[in-house]
Short mmCIF file of C-alpha atoms and ligand atoms in Angstrom, two decimals:
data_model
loop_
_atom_site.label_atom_id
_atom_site.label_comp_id
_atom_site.label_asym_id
_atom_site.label_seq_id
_atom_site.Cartn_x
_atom_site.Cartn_y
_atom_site.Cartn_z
CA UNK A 58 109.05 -29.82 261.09
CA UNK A 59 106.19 -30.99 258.47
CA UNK A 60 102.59 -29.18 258.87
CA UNK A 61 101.55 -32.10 260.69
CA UNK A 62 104.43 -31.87 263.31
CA UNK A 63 103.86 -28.22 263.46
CA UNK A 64 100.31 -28.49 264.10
CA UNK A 65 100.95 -30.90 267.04
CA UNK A 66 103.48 -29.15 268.29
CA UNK A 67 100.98 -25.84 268.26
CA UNK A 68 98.26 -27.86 269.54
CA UNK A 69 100.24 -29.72 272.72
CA UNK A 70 101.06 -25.89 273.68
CA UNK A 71 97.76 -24.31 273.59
CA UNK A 72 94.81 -26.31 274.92
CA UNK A 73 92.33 -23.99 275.44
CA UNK A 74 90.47 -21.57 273.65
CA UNK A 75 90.94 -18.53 275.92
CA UNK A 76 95.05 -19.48 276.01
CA UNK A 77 95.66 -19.12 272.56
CA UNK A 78 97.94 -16.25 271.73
CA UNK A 79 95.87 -13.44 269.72
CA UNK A 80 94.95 -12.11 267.79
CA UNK A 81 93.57 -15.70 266.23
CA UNK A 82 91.42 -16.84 263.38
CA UNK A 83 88.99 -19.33 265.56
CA UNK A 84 86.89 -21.65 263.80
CA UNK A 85 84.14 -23.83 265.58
CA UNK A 86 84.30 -27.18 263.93
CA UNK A 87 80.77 -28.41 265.10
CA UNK A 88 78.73 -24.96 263.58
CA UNK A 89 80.81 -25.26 260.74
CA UNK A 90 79.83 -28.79 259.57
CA UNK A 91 76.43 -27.77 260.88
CA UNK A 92 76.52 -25.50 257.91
CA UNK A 93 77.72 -27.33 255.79
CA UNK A 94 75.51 -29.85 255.82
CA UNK A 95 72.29 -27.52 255.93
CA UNK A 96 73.46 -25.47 253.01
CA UNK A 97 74.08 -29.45 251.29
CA UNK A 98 70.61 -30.24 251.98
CA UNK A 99 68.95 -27.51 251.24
CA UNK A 100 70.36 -27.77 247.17
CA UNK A 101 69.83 -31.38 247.71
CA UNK A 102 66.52 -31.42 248.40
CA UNK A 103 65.87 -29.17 245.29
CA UNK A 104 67.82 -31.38 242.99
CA UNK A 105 70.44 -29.06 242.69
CA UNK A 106 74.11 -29.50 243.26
CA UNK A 107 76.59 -27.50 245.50
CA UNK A 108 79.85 -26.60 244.36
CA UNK A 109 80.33 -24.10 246.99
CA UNK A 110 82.59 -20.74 246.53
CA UNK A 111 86.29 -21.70 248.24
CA UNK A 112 87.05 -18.18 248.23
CA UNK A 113 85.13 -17.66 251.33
CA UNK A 114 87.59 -20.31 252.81
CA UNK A 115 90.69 -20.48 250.83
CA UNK A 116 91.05 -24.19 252.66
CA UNK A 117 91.57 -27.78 251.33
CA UNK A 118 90.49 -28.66 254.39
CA UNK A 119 86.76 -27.19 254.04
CA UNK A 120 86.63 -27.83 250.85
CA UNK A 121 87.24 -31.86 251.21
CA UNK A 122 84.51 -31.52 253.99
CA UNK A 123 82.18 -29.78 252.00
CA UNK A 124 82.36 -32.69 249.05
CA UNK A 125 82.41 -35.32 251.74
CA UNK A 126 79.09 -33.92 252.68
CA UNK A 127 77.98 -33.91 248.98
CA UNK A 128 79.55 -30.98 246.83
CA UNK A 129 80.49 -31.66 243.58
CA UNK A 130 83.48 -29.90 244.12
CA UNK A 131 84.70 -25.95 244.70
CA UNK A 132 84.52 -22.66 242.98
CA UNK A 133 87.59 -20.75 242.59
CA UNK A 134 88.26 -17.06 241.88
CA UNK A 135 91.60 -17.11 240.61
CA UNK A 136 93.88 -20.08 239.27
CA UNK A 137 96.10 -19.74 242.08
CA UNK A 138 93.10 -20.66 244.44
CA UNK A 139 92.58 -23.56 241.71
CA UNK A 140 96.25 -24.55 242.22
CA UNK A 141 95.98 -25.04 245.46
CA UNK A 142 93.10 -27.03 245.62
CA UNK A 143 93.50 -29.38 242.68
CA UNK A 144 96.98 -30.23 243.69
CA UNK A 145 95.72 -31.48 247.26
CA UNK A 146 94.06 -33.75 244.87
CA UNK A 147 90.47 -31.77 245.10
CA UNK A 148 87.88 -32.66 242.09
CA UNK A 149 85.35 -30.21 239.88
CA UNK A 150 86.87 -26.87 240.33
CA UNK A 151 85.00 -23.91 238.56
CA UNK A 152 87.29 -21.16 238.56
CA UNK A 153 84.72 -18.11 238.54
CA UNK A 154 86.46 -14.88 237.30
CA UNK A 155 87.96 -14.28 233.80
CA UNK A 156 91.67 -15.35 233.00
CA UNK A 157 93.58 -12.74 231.20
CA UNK A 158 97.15 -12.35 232.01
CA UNK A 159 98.93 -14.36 229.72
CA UNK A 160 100.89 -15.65 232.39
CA UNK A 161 97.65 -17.24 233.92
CA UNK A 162 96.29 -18.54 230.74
CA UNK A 163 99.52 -20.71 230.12
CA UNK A 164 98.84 -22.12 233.91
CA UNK A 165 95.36 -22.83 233.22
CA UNK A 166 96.40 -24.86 229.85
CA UNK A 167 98.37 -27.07 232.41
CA UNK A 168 96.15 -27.20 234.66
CA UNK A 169 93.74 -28.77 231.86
CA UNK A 170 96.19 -31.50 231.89
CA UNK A 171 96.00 -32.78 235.32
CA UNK A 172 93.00 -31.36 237.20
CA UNK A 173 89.81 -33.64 237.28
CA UNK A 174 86.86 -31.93 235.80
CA UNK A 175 87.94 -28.48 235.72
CA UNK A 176 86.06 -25.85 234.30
CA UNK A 177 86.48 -21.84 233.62
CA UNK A 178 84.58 -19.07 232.94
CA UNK A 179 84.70 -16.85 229.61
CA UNK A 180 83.27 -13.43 228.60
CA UNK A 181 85.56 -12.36 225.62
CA UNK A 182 85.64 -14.42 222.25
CA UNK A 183 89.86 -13.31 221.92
CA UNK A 184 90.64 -14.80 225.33
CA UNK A 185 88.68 -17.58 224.61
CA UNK A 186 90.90 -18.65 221.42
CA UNK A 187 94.11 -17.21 223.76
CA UNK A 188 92.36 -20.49 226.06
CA UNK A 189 91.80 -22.90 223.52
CA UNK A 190 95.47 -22.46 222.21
CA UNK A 191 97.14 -22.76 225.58
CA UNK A 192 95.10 -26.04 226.46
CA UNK A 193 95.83 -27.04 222.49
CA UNK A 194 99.58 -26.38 223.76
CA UNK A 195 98.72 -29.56 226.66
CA UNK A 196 97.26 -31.30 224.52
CA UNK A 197 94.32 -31.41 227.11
CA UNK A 198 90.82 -30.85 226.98
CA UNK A 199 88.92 -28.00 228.98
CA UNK A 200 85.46 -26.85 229.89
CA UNK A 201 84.14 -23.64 229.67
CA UNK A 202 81.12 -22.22 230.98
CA UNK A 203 79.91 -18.04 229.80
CA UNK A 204 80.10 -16.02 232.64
CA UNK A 205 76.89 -13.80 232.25
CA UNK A 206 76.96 -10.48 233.46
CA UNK A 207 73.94 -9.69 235.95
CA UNK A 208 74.28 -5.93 235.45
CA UNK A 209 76.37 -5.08 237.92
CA UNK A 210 79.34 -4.28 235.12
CA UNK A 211 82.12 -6.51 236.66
CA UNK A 212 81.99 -9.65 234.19
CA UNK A 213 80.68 -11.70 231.80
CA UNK A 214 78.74 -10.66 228.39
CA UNK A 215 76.79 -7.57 228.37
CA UNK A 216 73.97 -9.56 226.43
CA UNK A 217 71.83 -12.62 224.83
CA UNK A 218 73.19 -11.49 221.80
CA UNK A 219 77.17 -11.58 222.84
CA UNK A 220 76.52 -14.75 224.27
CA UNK A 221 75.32 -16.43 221.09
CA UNK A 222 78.45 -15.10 219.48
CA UNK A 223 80.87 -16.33 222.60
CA UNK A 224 78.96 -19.79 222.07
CA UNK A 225 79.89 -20.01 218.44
CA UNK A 226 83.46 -18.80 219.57
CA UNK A 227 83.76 -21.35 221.97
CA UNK A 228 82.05 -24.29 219.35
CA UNK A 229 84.85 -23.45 216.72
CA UNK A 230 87.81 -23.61 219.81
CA UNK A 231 88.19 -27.39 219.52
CA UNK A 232 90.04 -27.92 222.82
CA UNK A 233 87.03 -26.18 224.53
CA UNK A 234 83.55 -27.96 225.58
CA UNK A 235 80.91 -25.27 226.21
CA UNK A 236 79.28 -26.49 229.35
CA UNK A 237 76.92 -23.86 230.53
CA UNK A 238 76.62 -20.38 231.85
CA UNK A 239 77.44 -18.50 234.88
CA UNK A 240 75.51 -16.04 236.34
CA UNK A 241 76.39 -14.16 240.17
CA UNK A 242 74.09 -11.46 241.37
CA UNK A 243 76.87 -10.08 243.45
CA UNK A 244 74.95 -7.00 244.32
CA UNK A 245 71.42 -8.92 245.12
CA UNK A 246 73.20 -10.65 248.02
CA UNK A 247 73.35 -8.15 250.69
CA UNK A 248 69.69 -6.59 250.54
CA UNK A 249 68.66 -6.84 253.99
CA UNK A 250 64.79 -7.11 253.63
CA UNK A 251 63.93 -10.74 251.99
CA UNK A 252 60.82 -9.39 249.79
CA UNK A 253 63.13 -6.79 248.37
CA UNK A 254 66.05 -9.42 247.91
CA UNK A 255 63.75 -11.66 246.22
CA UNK A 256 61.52 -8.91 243.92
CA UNK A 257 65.44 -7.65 243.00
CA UNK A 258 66.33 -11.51 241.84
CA UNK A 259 62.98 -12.42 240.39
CA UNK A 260 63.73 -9.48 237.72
CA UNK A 261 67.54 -10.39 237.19
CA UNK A 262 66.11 -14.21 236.55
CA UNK A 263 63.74 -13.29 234.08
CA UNK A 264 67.07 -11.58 231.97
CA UNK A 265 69.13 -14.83 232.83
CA UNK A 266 66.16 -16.08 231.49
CA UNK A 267 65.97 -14.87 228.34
CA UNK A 268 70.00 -15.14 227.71
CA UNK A 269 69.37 -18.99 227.91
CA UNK A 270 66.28 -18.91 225.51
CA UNK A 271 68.60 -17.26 223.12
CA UNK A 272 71.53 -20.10 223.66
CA UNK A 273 68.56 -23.00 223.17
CA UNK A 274 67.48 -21.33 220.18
CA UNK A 275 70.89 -20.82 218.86
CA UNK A 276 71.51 -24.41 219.31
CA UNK A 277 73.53 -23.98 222.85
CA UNK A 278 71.13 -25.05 225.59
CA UNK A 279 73.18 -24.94 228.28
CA UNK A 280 73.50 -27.81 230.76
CA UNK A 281 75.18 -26.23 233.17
CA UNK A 282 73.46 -23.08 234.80
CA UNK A 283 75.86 -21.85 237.97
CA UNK A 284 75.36 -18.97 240.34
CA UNK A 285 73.79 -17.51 243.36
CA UNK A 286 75.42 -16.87 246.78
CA UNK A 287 74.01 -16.97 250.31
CA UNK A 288 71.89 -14.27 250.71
CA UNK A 289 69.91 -15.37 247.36
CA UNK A 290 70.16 -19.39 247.73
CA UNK A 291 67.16 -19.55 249.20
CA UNK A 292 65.21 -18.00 246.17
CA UNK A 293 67.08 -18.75 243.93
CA UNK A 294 66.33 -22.79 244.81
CA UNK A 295 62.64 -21.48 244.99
CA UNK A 296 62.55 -19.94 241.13
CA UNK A 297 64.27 -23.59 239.75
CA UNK A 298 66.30 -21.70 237.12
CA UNK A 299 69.93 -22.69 238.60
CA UNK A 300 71.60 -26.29 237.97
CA UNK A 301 74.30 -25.57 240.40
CA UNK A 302 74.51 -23.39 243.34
CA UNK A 303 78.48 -21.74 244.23
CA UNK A 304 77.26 -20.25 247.62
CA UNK A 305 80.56 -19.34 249.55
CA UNK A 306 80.12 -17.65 253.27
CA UNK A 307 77.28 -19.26 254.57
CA UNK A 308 80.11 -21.69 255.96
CA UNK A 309 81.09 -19.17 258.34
CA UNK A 310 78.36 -15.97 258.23
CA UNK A 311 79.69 -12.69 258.82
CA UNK A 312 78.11 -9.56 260.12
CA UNK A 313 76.97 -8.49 256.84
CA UNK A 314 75.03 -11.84 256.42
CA UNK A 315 73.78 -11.87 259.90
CA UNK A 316 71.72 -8.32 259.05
CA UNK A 317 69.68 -10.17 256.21
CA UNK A 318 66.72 -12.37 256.48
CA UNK A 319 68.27 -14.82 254.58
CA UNK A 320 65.23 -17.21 253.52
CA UNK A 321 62.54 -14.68 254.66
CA UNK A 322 61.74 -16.69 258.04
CA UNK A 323 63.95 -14.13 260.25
CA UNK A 324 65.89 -16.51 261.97
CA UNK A 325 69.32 -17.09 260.27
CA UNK A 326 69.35 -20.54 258.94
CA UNK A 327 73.41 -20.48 259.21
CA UNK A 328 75.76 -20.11 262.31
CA UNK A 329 78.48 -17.99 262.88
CA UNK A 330 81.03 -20.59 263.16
CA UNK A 331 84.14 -17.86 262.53
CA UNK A 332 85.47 -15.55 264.79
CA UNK A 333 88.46 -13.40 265.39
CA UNK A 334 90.00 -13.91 269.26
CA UNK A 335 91.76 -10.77 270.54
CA UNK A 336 92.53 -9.54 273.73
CA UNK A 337 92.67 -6.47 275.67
CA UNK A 338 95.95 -5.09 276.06
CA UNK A 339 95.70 -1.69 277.86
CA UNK A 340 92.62 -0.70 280.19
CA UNK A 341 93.23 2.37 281.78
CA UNK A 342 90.04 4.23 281.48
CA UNK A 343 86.49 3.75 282.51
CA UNK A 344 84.89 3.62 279.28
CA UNK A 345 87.68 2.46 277.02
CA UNK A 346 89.80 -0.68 276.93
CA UNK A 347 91.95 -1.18 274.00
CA UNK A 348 92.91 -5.03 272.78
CA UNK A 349 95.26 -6.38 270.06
CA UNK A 350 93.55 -6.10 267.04
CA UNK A 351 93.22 -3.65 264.45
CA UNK A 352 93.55 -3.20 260.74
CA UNK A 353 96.01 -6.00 260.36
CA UNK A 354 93.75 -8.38 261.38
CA UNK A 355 90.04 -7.69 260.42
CA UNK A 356 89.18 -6.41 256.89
CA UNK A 357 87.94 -3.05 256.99
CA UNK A 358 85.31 -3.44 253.87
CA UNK A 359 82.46 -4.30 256.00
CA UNK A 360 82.37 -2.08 258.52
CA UNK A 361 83.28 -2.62 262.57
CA UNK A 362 83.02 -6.42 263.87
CA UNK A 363 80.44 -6.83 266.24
CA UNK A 364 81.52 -7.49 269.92
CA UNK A 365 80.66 -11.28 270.96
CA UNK A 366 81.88 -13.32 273.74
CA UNK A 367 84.05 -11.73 276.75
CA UNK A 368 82.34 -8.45 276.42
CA UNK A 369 78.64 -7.20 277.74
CA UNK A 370 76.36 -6.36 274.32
CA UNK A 371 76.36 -2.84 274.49
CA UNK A 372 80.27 -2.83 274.00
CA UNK A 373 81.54 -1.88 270.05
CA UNK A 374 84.33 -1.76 268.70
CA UNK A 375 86.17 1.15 267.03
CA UNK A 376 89.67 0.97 265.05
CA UNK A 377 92.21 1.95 266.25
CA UNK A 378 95.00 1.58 263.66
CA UNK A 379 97.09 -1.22 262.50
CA UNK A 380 97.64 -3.23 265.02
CA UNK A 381 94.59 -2.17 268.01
CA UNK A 382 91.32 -1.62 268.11
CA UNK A 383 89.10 0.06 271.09
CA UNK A 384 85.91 -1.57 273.28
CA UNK A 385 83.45 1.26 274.04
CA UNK A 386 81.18 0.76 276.87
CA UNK A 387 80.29 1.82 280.52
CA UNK A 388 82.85 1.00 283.10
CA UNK A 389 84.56 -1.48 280.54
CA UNK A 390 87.37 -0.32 281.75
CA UNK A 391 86.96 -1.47 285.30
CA UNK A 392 85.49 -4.93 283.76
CA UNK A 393 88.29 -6.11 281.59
CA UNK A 394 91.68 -5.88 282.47
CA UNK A 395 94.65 -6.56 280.55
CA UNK A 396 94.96 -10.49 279.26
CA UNK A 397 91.29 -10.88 279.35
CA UNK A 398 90.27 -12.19 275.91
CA UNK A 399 87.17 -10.87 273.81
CA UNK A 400 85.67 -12.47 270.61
CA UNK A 401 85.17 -10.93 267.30
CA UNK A 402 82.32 -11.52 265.35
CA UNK A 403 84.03 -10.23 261.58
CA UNK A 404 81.84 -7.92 259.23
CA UNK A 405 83.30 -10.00 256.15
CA UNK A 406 84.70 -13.18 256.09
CA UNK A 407 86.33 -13.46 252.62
CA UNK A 408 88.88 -10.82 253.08
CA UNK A 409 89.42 -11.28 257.19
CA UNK A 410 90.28 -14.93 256.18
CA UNK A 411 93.05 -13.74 253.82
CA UNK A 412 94.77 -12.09 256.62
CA UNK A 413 95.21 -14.95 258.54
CA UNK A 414 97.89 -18.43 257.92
CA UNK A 415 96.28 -20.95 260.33
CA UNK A 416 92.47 -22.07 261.41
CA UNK A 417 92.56 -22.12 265.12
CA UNK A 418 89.72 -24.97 264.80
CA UNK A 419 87.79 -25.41 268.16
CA UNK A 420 85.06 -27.57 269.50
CA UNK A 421 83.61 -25.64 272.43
CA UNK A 422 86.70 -24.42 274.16
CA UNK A 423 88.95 -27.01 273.43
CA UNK A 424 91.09 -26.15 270.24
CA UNK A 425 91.12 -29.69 268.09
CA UNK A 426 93.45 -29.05 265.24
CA UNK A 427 95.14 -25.93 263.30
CA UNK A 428 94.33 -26.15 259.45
CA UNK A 429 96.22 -23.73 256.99
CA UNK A 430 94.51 -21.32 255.31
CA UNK A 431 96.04 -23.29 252.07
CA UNK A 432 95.17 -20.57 249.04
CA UNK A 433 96.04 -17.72 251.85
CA UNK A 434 97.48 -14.57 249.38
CA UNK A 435 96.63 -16.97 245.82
CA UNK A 436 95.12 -13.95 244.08
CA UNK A 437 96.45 -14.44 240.77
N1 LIG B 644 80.20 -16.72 243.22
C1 LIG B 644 80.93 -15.63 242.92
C2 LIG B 644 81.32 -15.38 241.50
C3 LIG B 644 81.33 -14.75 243.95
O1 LIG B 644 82.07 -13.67 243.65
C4 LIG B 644 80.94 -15.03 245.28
C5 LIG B 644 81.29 -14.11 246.38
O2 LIG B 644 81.69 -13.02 246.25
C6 LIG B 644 80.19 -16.19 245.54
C7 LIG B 644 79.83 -17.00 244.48
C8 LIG B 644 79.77 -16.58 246.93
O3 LIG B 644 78.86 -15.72 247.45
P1 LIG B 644 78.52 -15.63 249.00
O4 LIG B 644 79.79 -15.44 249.74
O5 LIG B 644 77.63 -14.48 249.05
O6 LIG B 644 77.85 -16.91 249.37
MN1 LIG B 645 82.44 -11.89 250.31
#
């Protein structure tokens, strides 16, 4: 059976949302593309482009969607994400985290060869000639853009100064173009108060800012400037500095995203379009049913998932080891019984969607197709 059989074969059994064996990655396909094309329009508007984060997704799927709506292609965290994507034939992939293992760099010298308009991310002059000798080795060309880092201590240069000298690096590697710069205030995204958010990025911009005085005056004004994420997009299209945004969960919005006022208006501008489906599989006390999905099948990172459909709101949720998980509320117990199905609003997407093979893609409660989750486990 090829994935298309498969899927048909999947799809012919299980009509219907609430039939679906569980637990279940569910994805509605209408809020989805309703996000993706609000996120498009938003960068759009601003002159900006989109080449939105595929980690979030790990799909070939989303990711054509997203450029059919406008993208200029997909960020990738590691070159087995970029594998995956640029061998379903998938255009202007910026893989966003530093290469190192030599095993990797040799991949991403082939991968010069026959992706369209890929580009990497560098912070260390030594892996940057390591780079230029592996493309060299393809006889390819790459692009390279200096991952900046924002102060959080993860990657990129520690200053304006280091990324003059990565720049001249870089100019004397003559199978790498210098494109740009990177710069992801990972730790800006989550502040939950939109003045604070935005007071927090304002000050990280005026850095950024000063990094790329120091490339113009060096004679590297960079043409490419890439960053931001969801919870910033918003200001960081308002402050102009960014040529590209690489937002990634706004496709789906978890928990954690839901708890910010994302563009300072209080109403989320996204929809949660994601969801885990589980179902209760023991109820035999009052205020405590227990259903089919535990640590095996929402990431734990982020806290419990919020209790959606199926269940009344005052419900939550409490682990309950690998495989279960527990719904807390009055008389629960005597309002679900076993089989009835409950959905899962996840704290974070990124790592919940790694647990999962398929999509379970859904418009209202009719489930429409079963995508793979194609770069599922590609973390190196
Ligand atoms: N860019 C980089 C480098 C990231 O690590 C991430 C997420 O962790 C993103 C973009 C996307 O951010 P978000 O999911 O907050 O939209
Ligand atoms: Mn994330």
């Amino acid at each position: 059976m090829d994935d298309r059989e498969l899927h048909e074969h999947l799809i012919g059994q299980q009509g219907s949302r609430a039939a679906l064996n569980t637990p279940v990655l569910v994805l509605d396909l209408d809020q989805l593309d309703r996000n993706i094309f609000a996120m498009q329009a938003k960068a759009t508007d601003r002159g900006v482009a989109l080449r939105p984060h595929a980690k979030t997704h790990k799909s070939v799927d989303i990711a054509r969607r997203q450029i059919a709506a406008g993208a200029v292609g997909v960020c990738c965290a590691k070159i087995g994400e970029a594998e995956v994507m640029i061998d379903a034939g998938v255009a202007g992939v910026l893989i966003t985290s530093p290469v190192a293992a030599p095993a990797a760099i040799g991949r991403l010298g082939k991968l010069a060869r026959r992706a369209e308009a890929l580009m990497a991310t560098v912070d260390d002059p030594q892996i940057a000639r390591s780079i230029d000798g592996a493309v060299a080795r393809s006889d390819a060309l790459l692009d390279v853009v200096i991952d900046i880092d924002p102060g959080i201590r993860r990657t990129g240069v520690a200053s304006a100064d280091a990324a003059v000298d990565l720049a001249r690096t870089i100019a004397d590697c003559e199978h790498l173009r210098l494109r740009g710069v990177q710069f992801y205030c990972g730790m800006q995204q989550h502040i939950e108060d939109f003045a604070a958010r935005r007071a927090a990025i304002e000050e990280r911009t005026q850095y950024l800012q000063t990094v790329l005085d120091a490339l113009c005056e060096a004679g590297f004004p960079p043409e490419i400037v890439t960053g931001s994420g969801t919870g910033t997009h918003a200001i960081d299209l308002a402050l102009g500095v960014f040529t590209e945004l690489q937002t990634g969960s706004y496709v789906f919005m978890d928990t954690q995203y839901l708890d910010c006022d994302l563009d300072g208006s209080g109403a989320a501008p996204f929809e949660t379009s994601l969801a885990v489906d589980a179902r209760v599989v023991s109820a035999n006390h009052s205020a405590l049913v227990t259903i089919d999905s535990g640590f095996k099948s929402l990431s734990t990172d982020g806290g419990s998932p919020r209790v959606g459909k199926g269940a009344s709101p005052d419900t939550v949720f409490a682990f309950m080891g690998d495989e279960h998980g527990a719904l807390v509320g009055p008389e629960i117990g005597t309002r679900l019984r076993p089989g009835d199905p409950v959905s899962l609003v996840v704290p974070h997407c990124d790592p919940t969607v790694n647990l999962y093979d398929h999509y379970h893609v859904v418009q209202g409660d009719t489930l429409v197709d079963i995508w793979p989750v194609s770069a599922r486990g590609r973390a190196r």
